[in-house]
Amino acid sequence: MMRSGDQSWTGEHAFGPLRESAPRRIGPYEVLARLGAGGMGEVSLGRDPGGSFVAGKLFDGQIVSGYAP
Protein backbone atom coordinates (compact mmCIF):
# COMPACT_ATOMS: atom_id res chain seq x y z
CA MET A 1 0.00 0.00 0.00
CA MET A 2 1.31 3.45 -0.89
CA ARG A 3 1.37 6.27 1.62
CA SER A 4 1.32 9.99 0.90
CA GLY A 5 5.03 10.32 1.75
CA ASP A 6 6.09 7.65 -0.75
CA GLN A 7 8.03 8.84 -3.78
CA SER A 8 5.51 7.11 -6.07
CA TRP A 9 2.81 9.56 -4.94
CA THR A 10 4.46 12.58 -6.55
CA GLY A 11 3.81 14.19 -9.89
CA GLU A 12 1.03 13.31 -12.33
CA HIS A 13 -0.06 10.15 -10.49
CA ALA A 14 -0.65 11.79 -7.10
CA PHE A 15 -3.89 12.43 -5.24
CA GLY A 16 -5.33 15.78 -6.19
CA PRO A 17 -8.14 17.77 -7.72
CA LEU A 18 -10.09 16.55 -10.71
CA ARG A 19 -8.98 17.54 -14.18
CA GLU A 20 -11.29 20.10 -15.80
CA SER A 21 -12.42 17.49 -18.34
CA ALA A 22 -13.22 14.86 -15.69
CA PRO A 23 -16.89 14.04 -15.05
CA ARG A 24 -18.39 15.41 -11.83
CA ARG A 25 -21.05 12.68 -11.66
CA ILE A 26 -21.09 9.08 -12.81
CA GLY A 27 -24.59 7.70 -12.47
CA PRO A 28 -25.69 8.29 -8.88
CA TYR A 29 -22.10 8.93 -7.68
CA GLU A 30 -20.62 12.38 -7.06
CA VAL A 31 -16.95 12.46 -8.13
CA LEU A 32 -14.86 14.35 -5.55
CA ALA A 33 -11.13 13.96 -6.27
CA ARG A 34 -8.50 12.09 -8.23
CA LEU A 35 -6.83 9.33 -6.22
CA GLY A 36 -4.34 8.16 -8.81
CA ALA A 37 -3.63 7.17 -12.38
CA GLY A 38 -1.88 4.37 -14.16
CA GLY A 39 -1.57 2.63 -17.47
CA MET A 40 -5.24 1.62 -17.63
CA GLY A 41 -6.92 4.83 -16.46
CA GLU A 42 -7.68 6.98 -13.42
CA VAL A 43 -9.09 6.16 -10.00
CA SER A 44 -11.36 8.74 -8.40
CA LEU A 45 -12.85 9.26 -4.97
CA GLY A 46 -16.62 9.53 -4.99
CA ARG A 47 -19.64 9.58 -2.74
CA ASP A 48 -22.82 7.53 -3.13
CA PRO A 49 -26.32 8.98 -2.54
CA GLY A 50 -26.23 7.69 1.06
CA GLY A 51 -23.03 9.63 1.83
CA SER A 52 -20.59 6.68 1.82
CA PHE A 53 -17.24 7.16 0.12
CA VAL A 54 -16.39 4.95 -2.86
CA ALA A 55 -13.52 4.58 -5.31
CA GLY A 56 -14.09 4.09 -9.01
CA LYS A 57 -11.84 3.51 -11.97
CA LEU A 58 -12.36 5.25 -15.30
CA PHE A 59 -10.63 3.18 -17.95
CA ASP A 60 -8.66 4.81 -20.75
CA GLY A 61 -10.69 4.78 -23.98
CA GLN A 62 -7.86 3.11 -25.90
CA ILE A 63 -7.83 0.22 -23.44
CA VAL A 64 -11.55 -0.52 -23.71
CA SER A 65 -12.05 0.25 -27.42
CA GLY A 66 -11.19 -3.35 -28.30
CA TYR A 67 -13.98 -4.60 -26.01
CA ALA A 68 -16.81 -2.41 -27.33
CA PRO A 69 -19.75 -4.37 -28.82
Coordinates of C-alpha atoms in Angstrom, one line a residue:
M1 CA 0.0 0.0 0.0
M2 CA 1.3 3.4 -0.9
R3 CA 1.4 6.3 1.6
S4 CA 1.3 10.0 0.9
G5 CA 5.0 10.3 1.8
D6 CA 6.1 7.6 -0.8
Q7 CA 8.0 8.8 -3.8
S8 CA 5.5 7.1 -6.1
W9 CA 2.8 9.6 -4.9
T10 CA 4.5 12.6 -6.5
G11 CA 3.8 14.2 -9.9
E12 CA 1.0 13.3 -12.3
H13 CA -0.1 10.1 -10.5
A14 CA -0.6 11.8 -7.1
F15 CA -3.9 12.4 -5.2
G16 CA -5.3 15.8 -6.2
P17 CA -8.1 17.8 -7.7
L18 CA -10.1 16.5 -10.7
R19 CA -9.0 17.5 -14.2
E20 CA -11.3 20.1 -15.8
S21 CA -12.4 17.5 -18.3
A22 CA -13.2 14.9 -15.7
P23 CA -16.9 14.0 -15.0
R24 CA -18.4 15.4 -11.8
R25 CA -21.1 12.7 -11.7
I26 CA -21.1 9.1 -12.8
G27 CA -24.6 7.7 -12.5
P28 CA -25.7 8.3 -8.9
Y29 CA -22.1 8.9 -7.7
E30 CA -20.6 12.4 -7.1
V31 CA -16.9 12.5 -8.1
L32 CA -14.9 14.3 -5.6
A33 CA -11.1 14.0 -6.3
R34 CA -8.5 12.1 -8.2
L35 CA -6.8 9.3 -6.2
G36 CA -4.3 8.2 -8.8
A37 CA -3.6 7.2 -12.4
G38 CA -1.9 4.4 -14.2
G39 CA -1.6 2.6 -17.5
M40 CA -5.2 1.6 -17.6
G41 CA -6.9 4.8 -16.5
E42 CA -7.7 7.0 -13.4
V43 CA -9.1 6.2 -10.0
S44 CA -11.4 8.7 -8.4
L45 CA -12.9 9.3 -5.0
G46 CA -16.6 9.5 -5.0
R47 CA -19.6 9.6 -2.7
D48 CA -22.8 7.5 -3.1
P49 CA -26.3 9.0 -2.5
G50 CA -26.2 7.7 1.1
G51 CA -23.0 9.6 1.8
S52 CA -20.6 6.7 1.8
F53 CA -17.2 7.2 0.1
V54 CA -16.4 5.0 -2.9
A55 CA -13.5 4.6 -5.3
G56 CA -14.1 4.1 -9.0
K57 CA -11.8 3.5 -12.0
L58 CA -12.4 5.2 -15.3
F59 CA -10.6 3.2 -17.9
D60 CA -8.7 4.8 -20.8
G61 CA -10.7 4.8 -24.0
Q62 CA -7.9 3.1 -25.9
I63 CA -7.8 0.2 -23.4
V64 CA -11.5 -0.5 -23.7
S65 CA -12.0 0.2 -27.4
G66 CA -11.2 -3.3 -28.3
Y67 CA -14.0 -4.6 -26.0
A68 CA -16.8 -2.4 -27.3
P69 CA -19.7 -4.4 -28.8

